[in-house]
């Protein structure tokens, strides 16, 4: 069908950077880690939920650079620890748990109240790697793919930080397509204005109808699609982010959204470890 429509659809496989760690999270962390090393701070402190791809990436990247890491986790410690948090500990991250009421109050100025380490040794990274530093890191993704001269670049969106990275350097002609995985995500424009320090660019569109009920929500149709996509293309996706984005693009290709002769690059941000929370046998990969 792609041939018939003259559409070239490429997938940028950031998932191949590491089997467990989300590729886009490593890009977002890049300049944070550089800053930590430059300022000779040796403990990375960050925060996230029990299924946070960002926490896993931080644990991994810290260890790779010889840094200690501390994860401040939203919610009490569960009897059955998530795969995500188990993986964080494997990479040496120390975890501290906070009630849902306390969690939002934790910030850089207050970390000393929660940890016994000297604050001067600690480098704080905001939740999700969100921030201008994260955006600059994500802009490196664009450098890696823009020479392929796509007409469209598509990306799954959580906070919009990775998306903003794609729009950070304004020299690409490609239209950027964002697929939010949250339902009714109203802060996207606000986040983008903050991260890009300018108005939302024009060469950009949001496909809002592919969240499948909300963050980490899924249905049979999505899982079925992920299985079929894997069987046909040998590319695994995750049900929280990339499965929804790829589904959206396929749906829009079928409905004729993309003009004949287009070259589309969809960015596979990774996140495959999230599939471990599905019951055995749900996916064929
Ligand atoms: C976090 C994440 C995203 C979304 O990134 P944002 O910068 O928060 O928009 C997309 N895909 C995967 C696999 C992720 O882990």
PDB file of C-alpha atoms and ligand atoms in Angstrom:
ATOM      1  CA  UNK A   1       0.000   0.000   0.000  1.00  0.00           C
ATOM      2  CA  UNK A   2       2.865   2.402   0.760  1.00  0.00           C
ATOM      3  CA  UNK A   3       4.273   1.737  -2.712  1.00  0.00           C
ATOM      4  CA  UNK A   4       0.904   2.326  -4.250  1.00  0.00           C
ATOM      5  CA  UNK A   5       0.674   5.731  -2.616  1.00  0.00           C
ATOM      6  CA  UNK A   6       4.286   6.512  -3.397  1.00  0.00           C
ATOM      7  CA  UNK A   7       4.943   7.037   0.282  1.00  0.00           C
ATOM      8  CA  UNK A   8       8.291   6.274   1.844  1.00  0.00           C
ATOM      9  CA  UNK A   9       7.930   5.547   5.570  1.00  0.00           C
ATOM     10  CA  UNK A  10      11.104   5.223   7.580  1.00  0.00           C
ATOM     11  CA  UNK A  11      11.393   4.458  11.274  1.00  0.00           C
ATOM     12  CA  UNK A  12      14.316   6.055  13.137  1.00  0.00           C
ATOM     13  CA  UNK A  13      15.185   3.266  15.558  1.00  0.00           C
ATOM     14  CA  UNK A  14      16.264   5.002  18.761  1.00  0.00           C
ATOM     15  CA  UNK A  15      15.005   1.834  20.439  1.00  0.00           C
ATOM     16  CA  UNK A  16      18.113   0.098  19.122  1.00  0.00           C
ATOM     17  CA  UNK A  17      20.399   2.298  21.221  1.00  0.00           C
ATOM     18  CA  UNK A  18      19.577   0.128  24.209  1.00  0.00           C
ATOM     19  CA  UNK A  19      17.122  -2.768  24.714  1.00  0.00           C
ATOM     20  CA  UNK A  20      15.708  -1.368  27.972  1.00  0.00           C
ATOM     21  CA  UNK A  21      16.459   2.344  28.102  1.00  0.00           C
ATOM     22  CA  UNK A  22      14.318   4.735  25.995  1.00  0.00           C
ATOM     23  CA  UNK A  23      16.455   6.329  23.311  1.00  0.00           C
ATOM     24  CA  UNK A  24      14.854   9.743  23.595  1.00  0.00           C
ATOM     25  CA  UNK A  25      15.451   9.794  27.355  1.00  0.00           C
ATOM     26  CA  UNK A  26      19.182   9.379  26.757  1.00  0.00           C
ATOM     27  CA  UNK A  27      19.166  12.285  24.337  1.00  0.00           C
ATOM     28  CA  UNK A  28      17.240  14.422  26.832  1.00  0.00           C
ATOM     29  CA  UNK A  29      19.748  13.524  29.553  1.00  0.00           C
ATOM     30  CA  UNK A  30      22.836  14.216  27.472  1.00  0.00           C
ATOM     31  CA  UNK A  31      23.515  17.841  28.441  1.00  0.00           C
ATOM     32  CA  UNK A  32      22.364  17.321  32.033  1.00  0.00           C
ATOM     33  CA  UNK A  33      25.036  14.659  32.422  1.00  0.00           C
ATOM     34  CA  UNK A  34      27.611  16.869  30.727  1.00  0.00           C
ATOM     35  CA  UNK A  35      26.747  19.652  33.193  1.00  0.00           C
ATOM     36  CA  UNK A  36      26.984  17.275  36.165  1.00  0.00           C
ATOM     37  CA  UNK A  37      30.416  16.098  35.052  1.00  0.00           C
ATOM     38  CA  UNK A  38      31.616  19.641  34.306  1.00  0.00           C
ATOM     39  CA  UNK A  39      30.599  20.863  37.761  1.00  0.00           C
ATOM     40  CA  UNK A  40      32.157  17.759  39.363  1.00  0.00           C
ATOM     41  CA  UNK A  41      28.942  16.704  41.076  1.00  0.00           C
ATOM     42  CA  UNK A  42      28.914  12.964  41.542  1.00  0.00           C
ATOM     43  CA  UNK A  43      25.356  12.161  42.578  1.00  0.00           C
ATOM     44  CA  UNK A  44      22.524  12.479  40.126  1.00  0.00           C
ATOM     45  CA  UNK A  45      19.140  13.087  41.758  1.00  0.00           C
ATOM     46  CA  UNK A  46      15.892  12.919  39.854  1.00  0.00           C
ATOM     47  CA  UNK A  47      12.238  11.984  40.277  1.00  0.00           C
ATOM     48  CA  UNK A  48       9.536   9.919  38.602  1.00  0.00           C
ATOM     49  CA  UNK A  49       6.749   7.377  38.955  1.00  0.00           C
ATOM     50  CA  UNK A  50       7.065   3.613  39.367  1.00  0.00           C
ATOM     51  CA  UNK A  51       6.904   3.125  35.580  1.00  0.00           C
ATOM     52  CA  UNK A  52       9.092   6.056  34.602  1.00  0.00           C
ATOM     53  CA  UNK A  53      11.297   5.490  31.562  1.00  0.00           C
ATOM     54  CA  UNK A  54      13.176   8.576  32.687  1.00  0.00           C
ATOM     55  CA  UNK A  55      14.210   6.997  36.009  1.00  0.00           C
ATOM     56  CA  UNK A  56      15.569   3.913  34.258  1.00  0.00           C
ATOM     57  CA  UNK A  57      17.466   6.024  31.745  1.00  0.00           C
ATOM     58  CA  UNK A  58      18.919   8.185  34.520  1.00  0.00           C
ATOM     59  CA  UNK A  59      20.077   5.150  36.510  1.00  0.00           C
ATOM     60  CA  UNK A  60      21.719   3.670  33.443  1.00  0.00           C
ATOM     61  CA  UNK A  61      23.334   6.864  32.185  1.00  0.00           C
ATOM     62  CA  UNK A  62      24.616   7.803  35.651  1.00  0.00           C
ATOM     63  CA  UNK A  63      26.275   4.434  36.082  1.00  0.00           C
ATOM     64  CA  UNK A  64      27.776   4.622  32.599  1.00  0.00           C
ATOM     65  CA  UNK A  65      29.431   7.895  33.609  1.00  0.00           C
ATOM     66  CA  UNK A  66      30.598   6.734  37.010  1.00  0.00           C
ATOM     67  CA  UNK A  67      28.022   8.783  38.902  1.00  0.00           C
ATOM     68  CA  UNK A  68      25.817   7.659  41.782  1.00  0.00           C
ATOM     69  CA  UNK A  69      22.094   8.132  41.355  1.00  0.00           C
ATOM     70  CA  UNK A  70      19.109   8.674  43.592  1.00  0.00           C
ATOM     71  CA  UNK A  71      15.521   8.248  42.400  1.00  0.00           C
ATOM     72  CA  UNK A  72      12.719  10.025  44.264  1.00  0.00           C
ATOM     73  CA  UNK A  73       9.680   7.902  43.526  1.00  0.00           C
ATOM     74  CA  UNK A  74       6.040   9.005  43.467  1.00  0.00           C
ATOM     75  CA  UNK A  75       3.885   6.822  45.730  1.00  0.00           C
ATOM     76  CA  UNK A  76       4.579   4.449  48.604  1.00  0.00           C
ATOM     77  CA  UNK A  77       6.738   1.402  48.086  1.00  0.00           C
ATOM     78  CA  UNK A  78       4.594  -1.361  46.569  1.00  0.00           C
ATOM     79  CA  UNK A  79       4.644  -4.964  47.807  1.00  0.00           C
ATOM     80  CA  UNK A  80       5.422  -6.024  44.258  1.00  0.00           C
ATOM     81  CA  UNK A  81       8.024  -3.636  42.909  1.00  0.00           C
ATOM     82  CA  UNK A  82       7.619  -2.625  39.249  1.00  0.00           C
ATOM     83  CA  UNK A  83      10.037  -3.976  36.638  1.00  0.00           C
ATOM     84  CA  UNK A  84      11.043  -0.391  36.033  1.00  0.00           C
ATOM     85  CA  UNK A  85      12.159   0.224  39.608  1.00  0.00           C
ATOM     86  CA  UNK A  86      13.841  -3.187  39.826  1.00  0.00           C
ATOM     87  CA  UNK A  87      15.841  -2.216  36.774  1.00  0.00           C
ATOM     88  CA  UNK A  88      16.773   1.138  38.350  1.00  0.00           C
ATOM     89  CA  UNK A  89      18.204  -0.690  41.361  1.00  0.00           C
ATOM     90  CA  UNK A  90      20.130  -3.062  39.108  1.00  0.00           C
ATOM     91  CA  UNK A  91      21.922  -0.008  37.781  1.00  0.00           C
ATOM     92  CA  UNK A  92      22.733   1.183  41.261  1.00  0.00           C
ATOM     93  CA  UNK A  93      20.017   3.767  41.770  1.00  0.00           C
ATOM     94  CA  UNK A  94      18.985   4.326  45.372  1.00  0.00           C
ATOM     95  CA  UNK A  95      15.240   4.785  45.634  1.00  0.00           C
ATOM     96  CA  UNK A  96      13.311   6.916  48.107  1.00  0.00           C
ATOM     97  CA  UNK A  97       9.505   6.796  48.167  1.00  0.00           C
ATOM     98  CA  UNK A  98       7.098   9.704  48.709  1.00  0.00           C
ATOM     99  CA  UNK A  99       3.382   9.889  49.217  1.00  0.00           C
ATOM    100  CA  UNK A 100       1.395  11.418  46.395  1.00  0.00           C
ATOM    101  CA  UNK A 101       0.845  14.492  48.573  1.00  0.00           C
ATOM    102  CA  UNK A 102       4.524  15.043  49.364  1.00  0.00           C
ATOM    103  CA  UNK A 103       5.885  14.172  45.959  1.00  0.00           C
ATOM    104  CA  UNK A 104       4.967  17.376  44.076  1.00  0.00           C
ATOM    105  CA  UNK A 105       6.738  19.510  46.712  1.00  0.00           C
ATOM    106  CA  UNK A 106      10.133  17.934  46.123  1.00  0.00           C
ATOM    107  CA  UNK A 107      12.361  20.192  44.122  1.00  0.00           C
ATOM    108  CA  UNK A 108      15.978  21.120  43.817  1.00  0.00           C
ATOM    109  CA  UNK A 109      15.891  23.551  46.749  1.00  0.00           C
ATOM    110  CA  UNK A 110      14.418  20.965  49.070  1.00  0.00           C
ATOM    111  CA  UNK A 111      16.315  17.795  48.247  1.00  0.00           C
ATOM    112  CA  UNK A 112      18.573  18.147  51.269  1.00  0.00           C
ATOM    113  CA  UNK A 113      15.533  17.471  53.466  1.00  0.00           C
ATOM    114  CA  UNK A 114      15.047  14.091  51.826  1.00  0.00           C
ATOM    115  CA  UNK A 115      18.512  12.683  51.329  1.00  0.00           C
ATOM    116  CA  UNK A 116      21.453  12.265  53.636  1.00  0.00           C
ATOM    117  CA  UNK A 117      24.073  13.228  51.065  1.00  0.00           C
ATOM    118  CA  UNK A 118      25.693  16.612  50.894  1.00  0.00           C
ATOM    119  CA  UNK A 119      23.647  18.772  48.558  1.00  0.00           C
ATOM    120  CA  UNK A 120      26.822  20.161  47.008  1.00  0.00           C
ATOM    121  CA  UNK A 121      27.577  16.730  45.585  1.00  0.00           C
ATOM    122  CA  UNK A 122      24.140  16.400  44.029  1.00  0.00           C
ATOM    123  CA  UNK A 123      23.056  17.332  40.542  1.00  0.00           C
ATOM    124  CA  UNK A 124      19.298  17.633  40.215  1.00  0.00           C
ATOM    125  CA  UNK A 125      17.490  16.717  36.995  1.00  0.00           C
ATOM    126  CA  UNK A 126      13.798  17.665  36.736  1.00  0.00           C
ATOM    127  CA  UNK A 127      11.185  14.933  36.380  1.00  0.00           C
ATOM    128  CA  UNK A 128      11.228  13.416  32.890  1.00  0.00           C
ATOM    129  CA  UNK A 129      14.369  15.384  32.015  1.00  0.00           C
ATOM    130  CA  UNK A 130      11.942  18.188  31.271  1.00  0.00           C
ATOM    131  CA  UNK A 131      13.536  21.574  30.659  1.00  0.00           C
ATOM    132  CA  UNK A 132      15.511  23.628  28.183  1.00  0.00           C
ATOM    133  CA  UNK A 133      18.564  21.448  28.810  1.00  0.00           C
ATOM    134  CA  UNK A 134      16.479  18.377  27.902  1.00  0.00           C
ATOM    135  CA  UNK A 135      15.161  20.115  24.797  1.00  0.00           C
ATOM    136  CA  UNK A 136      18.685  20.916  23.624  1.00  0.00           C
ATOM    137  CA  UNK A 137      19.633  17.275  24.105  1.00  0.00           C
ATOM    138  CA  UNK A 138      16.606  16.125  22.106  1.00  0.00           C
ATOM    139  CA  UNK A 139      17.544  18.540  19.325  1.00  0.00           C
ATOM    140  CA  UNK A 140      20.486  16.226  18.621  1.00  0.00           C
ATOM    141  CA  UNK A 141      17.953  13.666  17.333  1.00  0.00           C
ATOM    142  CA  UNK A 142      17.083  16.129  14.600  1.00  0.00           C
ATOM    143  CA  UNK A 143      20.727  16.548  13.646  1.00  0.00           C
ATOM    144  CA  UNK A 144      20.933  12.806  13.166  1.00  0.00           C
ATOM    145  CA  UNK A 145      17.967  12.550  10.785  1.00  0.00           C
ATOM    146  CA  UNK A 146      17.538  15.854   8.964  1.00  0.00           C
ATOM    147  CA  UNK A 147      20.058  14.966   6.262  1.00  0.00           C
ATOM    148  CA  UNK A 148      17.533  12.372   5.052  1.00  0.00           C
ATOM    149  CA  UNK A 149      15.333  15.320   4.008  1.00  0.00           C
ATOM    150  CA  UNK A 150      11.966  13.993   5.152  1.00  0.00           C
ATOM    151  CA  UNK A 151       8.723  15.849   4.440  1.00  0.00           C
ATOM    152  CA  UNK A 152       7.297  14.749   7.778  1.00  0.00           C
ATOM    153  CA  UNK A 153       8.771  13.734  11.110  1.00  0.00           C
ATOM    154  CA  UNK A 154       6.459  12.099  13.616  1.00  0.00           C
ATOM    155  CA  UNK A 155       6.906  11.630  17.356  1.00  0.00           C
ATOM    156  CA  UNK A 156       4.982  10.343  20.392  1.00  0.00           C
ATOM    157  CA  UNK A 157       4.444  13.059  22.986  1.00  0.00           C
ATOM    158  CA  UNK A 158       4.404  12.917  26.774  1.00  0.00           C
ATOM    159  CA  UNK A 159       5.517  16.305  28.098  1.00  0.00           C
ATOM    160  CA  UNK A 160       6.456  17.656  24.675  1.00  0.00           C
ATOM    161  CA  UNK A 161      10.126  18.095  25.565  1.00  0.00           C
ATOM    162  CA  UNK A 162      11.431  15.711  22.894  1.00  0.00           C
ATOM    163  CA  UNK A 163       9.041  17.263  20.379  1.00  0.00           C
ATOM    164  CA  UNK A 164      10.364  20.724  21.238  1.00  0.00           C
ATOM    165  CA  UNK A 165      13.870  19.417  20.635  1.00  0.00           C
ATOM    166  CA  UNK A 166      12.863  18.531  17.082  1.00  0.00           C
ATOM    167  CA  UNK A 167      11.645  22.077  16.558  1.00  0.00           C
ATOM    168  CA  UNK A 168      14.569  23.688  18.349  1.00  0.00           C
ATOM    169  CA  UNK A 169      16.771  24.243  15.322  1.00  0.00           C
ATOM    170  CA  UNK A 170      14.613  25.902  12.761  1.00  0.00           C
ATOM    171  CA  UNK A 171      16.567  24.803   9.726  1.00  0.00           C
ATOM    172  CA  UNK A 172      14.503  21.734   8.851  1.00  0.00           C
ATOM    173  CA  UNK A 173      11.806  21.964   6.189  1.00  0.00           C
ATOM    174  CA  UNK A 174       9.995  18.926   7.543  1.00  0.00           C
ATOM    175  CA  UNK A 175       6.552  19.194   9.051  1.00  0.00           C
ATOM    176  CA  UNK A 176       6.600  17.828  12.579  1.00  0.00           C
ATOM    177  CA  UNK A 177       3.651  15.696  13.657  1.00  0.00           C
ATOM    178  CA  UNK A 178       3.018  15.169  17.343  1.00  0.00           C
ATOM    179  CA  UNK A 179       0.947  12.286  18.708  1.00  0.00           C
ATOM    180  CA  UNK A 180       0.086  12.904  22.383  1.00  0.00           C
ATOM    181  CA  UNK A 181      -0.383   9.743  24.445  1.00  0.00           C
ATOM    182  CA  UNK A 182      -2.327  11.585  27.131  1.00  0.00           C
ATOM    183  CA  UNK A 183      -6.003  12.403  26.864  1.00  0.00           C
ATOM    184  CA  UNK A 184      -6.938  16.071  26.699  1.00  0.00           C
ATOM    185  CA  UNK A 185      -3.360  17.240  27.051  1.00  0.00           C
ATOM    186  CA  UNK A 186      -3.900  20.975  27.260  1.00  0.00           C
ATOM    187  CA  UNK A 187      -0.460  22.054  28.413  1.00  0.00           C
ATOM    188  CA  UNK A 188       1.365  21.134  25.234  1.00  0.00           C
ATOM    189  CA  UNK A 189       1.381  24.623  23.725  1.00  0.00           C
ATOM    190  CA  UNK A 190       2.326  26.156  27.063  1.00  0.00           C
ATOM    191  CA  UNK A 191       5.174  23.657  27.508  1.00  0.00           C
ATOM    192  CA  UNK A 192       6.430  24.247  23.998  1.00  0.00           C
ATOM    193  CA  UNK A 193       6.423  28.013  24.373  1.00  0.00           C
ATOM    194  CA  UNK A 194       8.379  27.606  27.593  1.00  0.00           C
ATOM    195  CA  UNK A 195      10.894  25.147  26.155  1.00  0.00           C
ATOM    196  CA  UNK A 196      11.416  26.852  22.826  1.00  0.00           C
ATOM    197  CA  UNK A 197      11.372  30.308  24.412  1.00  0.00           C
ATOM    198  CA  UNK A 198       9.179  31.428  21.520  1.00  0.00           C
ATOM    199  CA  UNK A 199       5.756  30.931  19.969  1.00  0.00           C
ATOM    200  CA  UNK A 200       4.731  27.510  18.728  1.00  0.00           C
ATOM    201  CA  UNK A 201       6.140  27.077  15.234  1.00  0.00           C
ATOM    202  CA  UNK A 202       3.756  26.804  12.320  1.00  0.00           C
ATOM    203  CA  UNK A 203       5.157  23.792  10.534  1.00  0.00           C
ATOM    204  CA  UNK A 204       3.698  21.496  13.077  1.00  0.00           C
ATOM    205  CA  UNK A 205       0.492  19.558  13.688  1.00  0.00           C
ATOM    206  CA  UNK A 206      -0.978  17.565  16.571  1.00  0.00           C
ATOM    207  CA  UNK A 207      -2.959  14.341  16.053  1.00  0.00           C
ATOM    208  CA  UNK A 208      -5.047  14.410  19.205  1.00  0.00           C
ATOM    209  CA  UNK A 209      -7.226  11.363  18.719  1.00  0.00           C
ATOM    210  CA  UNK A 210      -4.816   8.502  19.278  1.00  0.00           C
ATOM    211  CA  UNK A 211      -4.415   8.358  23.061  1.00  0.00           C
ATOM    212  CA  UNK A 212      -6.608   5.206  23.350  1.00  0.00           C
ATOM    213  CA  UNK A 213      -8.332   6.529  26.461  1.00  0.00           C
ATOM    214  CA  UNK A 214      -5.328   8.136  28.140  1.00  0.00           C
ATOM    215  CA  UNK A 215      -1.835   7.586  29.433  1.00  0.00           C
ATOM    216  CA  UNK A 216      -0.877   3.879  29.502  1.00  0.00           C
ATOM    217  CA  UNK A 217      -4.438   2.957  28.497  1.00  0.00           C
ATOM    218  CA  UNK A 218      -4.778   0.374  25.767  1.00  0.00           C
ATOM    219  CA  UNK A 219      -7.318  -1.789  23.998  1.00  0.00           C
ATOM    220  CA  UNK A 220      -7.382  -4.947  21.927  1.00  0.00           C
ATOM    221  CA  UNK A 221      -7.141  -3.002  18.674  1.00  0.00           C
ATOM    222  CA  UNK A 222      -3.895  -1.320  19.695  1.00  0.00           C
ATOM    223  CA  UNK A 223      -2.255  -4.533  20.909  1.00  0.00           C
ATOM    224  CA  UNK A 224      -3.416  -6.350  17.784  1.00  0.00           C
ATOM    225  CA  UNK A 225      -1.938  -3.599  15.636  1.00  0.00           C
ATOM    226  CA  UNK A 226       1.384  -3.782  17.485  1.00  0.00           C
ATOM    227  CA  UNK A 227       1.521  -7.522  16.879  1.00  0.00           C
ATOM    228  CA  UNK A 228       0.711  -7.194  13.184  1.00  0.00           C
ATOM    229  CA  UNK A 229       3.221  -4.371  12.765  1.00  0.00           C
ATOM    230  CA  UNK A 230       5.865  -6.538  14.373  1.00  0.00           C
ATOM    231  CA  UNK A 231       5.081  -9.584  12.233  1.00  0.00           C
ATOM    232  CA  UNK A 232       5.153  -7.532   9.032  1.00  0.00           C
ATOM    233  CA  UNK A 233       8.122  -5.276   9.768  1.00  0.00           C
ATOM    234  CA  UNK A 234      10.024  -6.954  12.561  1.00  0.00           C
ATOM    235  CA  UNK A 235       9.823  -3.735  14.606  1.00  0.00           C
ATOM    236  CA  UNK A 236       8.630  -3.981  18.219  1.00  0.00           C
ATOM    237  CA  UNK A 237       6.715  -1.023  19.700  1.00  0.00           C
ATOM    238  CA  UNK A 238       5.536  -0.224  23.227  1.00  0.00           C
ATOM    239  CA  UNK A 239       1.901   0.241  24.214  1.00  0.00           C
ATOM    240  CA  UNK A 240       2.419   3.531  26.096  1.00  0.00           C
ATOM    241  CA  UNK A 241       4.143   5.640  23.436  1.00  0.00           C
ATOM    242  CA  UNK A 242       5.410   4.264  20.162  1.00  0.00           C
ATOM    243  CA  UNK A 243       2.568   1.794  19.493  1.00  0.00           C
ATOM    244  CA  UNK A 244       0.055   4.660  19.598  1.00  0.00           C
ATOM    245  CA  UNK A 245       2.191   6.942  17.422  1.00  0.00           C
ATOM    246  CA  UNK A 246       2.820   4.288  14.767  1.00  0.00           C
ATOM    247  CA  UNK A 247      -0.875   3.344  14.807  1.00  0.00           C
ATOM    248  CA  UNK A 248      -1.779   7.011  14.270  1.00  0.00           C
ATOM    249  CA  UNK A 249       0.552   7.434  11.312  1.00  0.00           C
ATOM    250  CA  UNK A 250      -0.645   4.219   9.687  1.00  0.00           C
ATOM    251  CA  UNK A 251      -4.243   5.323  10.148  1.00  0.00           C
ATOM    252  CA  UNK A 252      -3.487   8.715   8.583  1.00  0.00           C
ATOM    253  CA  UNK A 253      -1.627   7.119   5.685  1.00  0.00           C
ATOM    254  CA  UNK A 254      -4.700   4.977   5.014  1.00  0.00           C
ATOM    255  CA  UNK A 255      -7.026   7.972   5.145  1.00  0.00           C
ATOM    256  CA  UNK A 256      -4.913   9.870   2.616  1.00  0.00           C
ATOM    257  CA  UNK A 257      -3.545  12.582   4.904  1.00  0.00           C
ATOM    258  CA  UNK A 258      -0.032  12.314   3.486  1.00  0.00           C
ATOM    259  CA  UNK A 259       0.377  13.496  -0.076  1.00  0.00           C
ATOM    260  CA  UNK A 260       1.679  11.217  -2.759  1.00  0.00           C
ATOM    261  CA  UNK A 261       5.451  11.067  -2.868  1.00  0.00           C
ATOM    262  CA  UNK A 262       5.946  12.013   0.790  1.00  0.00           C
ATOM    263  CA  UNK A 263       8.850  10.799   2.858  1.00  0.00           C
ATOM    264  CA  UNK A 264       7.874  10.254   6.485  1.00  0.00           C
ATOM    265  CA  UNK A 265      10.294   9.546   9.310  1.00  0.00           C
ATOM    266  CA  UNK A 266       8.693   8.254  12.499  1.00  0.00           C
ATOM    267  CA  UNK A 267      10.943   8.384  15.511  1.00  0.00           C
ATOM    268  CA  UNK A 268      10.904   5.191  17.534  1.00  0.00           C
ATOM    269  CA  UNK A 269      11.712   6.611  20.959  1.00  0.00           C
ATOM    270  CA  UNK A 270      12.048   3.195  22.631  1.00  0.00           C
ATOM    271  CA  UNK A 271      10.156   2.500  25.861  1.00  0.00           C
ATOM    272  CA  UNK A 272       9.998  -1.236  25.197  1.00  0.00           C
ATOM    273  CA  UNK A 273      10.595  -2.124  28.841  1.00  0.00           C
ATOM    274  CA  UNK A 274       7.077  -0.811  29.548  1.00  0.00           C
ATOM    275  CA  UNK A 275       5.662  -3.898  27.808  1.00  0.00           C
ATOM    276  CA  UNK A 276       6.898  -6.039  30.715  1.00  0.00           C
ATOM    277  CA  UNK A 277       3.854  -4.894  32.674  1.00  0.00           C
ATOM    278  CA  UNK A 278       1.533  -6.653  30.188  1.00  0.00           C
ATOM    279  CA  UNK A 279       0.345 -10.207  30.931  1.00  0.00           C
ATOM    280  CA  UNK A 280       2.505 -12.899  29.362  1.00  0.00           C
ATOM    281  CA  UNK A 281       1.468 -13.766  25.830  1.00  0.00           C
ATOM    282  CA  UNK A 282      -0.219 -10.434  25.068  1.00  0.00           C
ATOM    283  CA  UNK A 283       2.415  -9.579  22.496  1.00  0.00           C
ATOM    284  CA  UNK A 284       4.077 -11.906  20.023  1.00  0.00           C
ATOM    285  CA  UNK A 285       7.488 -10.297  20.591  1.00  0.00           C
TER     286      UNK A 285
HETATM  287  C1  LIG B   1       9.174   9.730  27.657  1.00  0.00           C
HETATM  288  C2  LIG B   1       8.905   9.124  26.359  1.00  0.00           C
HETATM  289  C3  LIG B   1       8.292   9.844  25.318  1.00  0.00           C
HETATM  290  C4  LIG B   1       7.799  11.252  25.469  1.00  0.00           C
HETATM  291  O1  LIG B   1       8.807  12.192  25.697  1.00  0.00           O
HETATM  292  P1  LIG B   1       8.447  13.676  26.130  1.00  0.00           P
HETATM  293  O2  LIG B   1       9.721  14.390  25.975  1.00  0.00           O
HETATM  294  O3  LIG B   1       8.005  13.621  27.554  1.00  0.00           O
HETATM  295  O4  LIG B   1       7.358  14.177  25.261  1.00  0.00           O
HETATM  296  C5  LIG B   1       8.088   9.194  24.107  1.00  0.00           C
HETATM  297  N1  LIG B   1       8.453   7.915  23.934  1.00  0.00           N
HETATM  298  C6  LIG B   1       9.035   7.189  24.908  1.00  0.00           C
HETATM  299  C7  LIG B   1       9.376   5.780  24.644  1.00  0.00           C
HETATM  300  C8  LIG B   1       9.283   7.774  26.154  1.00  0.00           C
HETATM  301  O5  LIG B   1       9.856   7.030  27.121  1.00  0.00           O
END
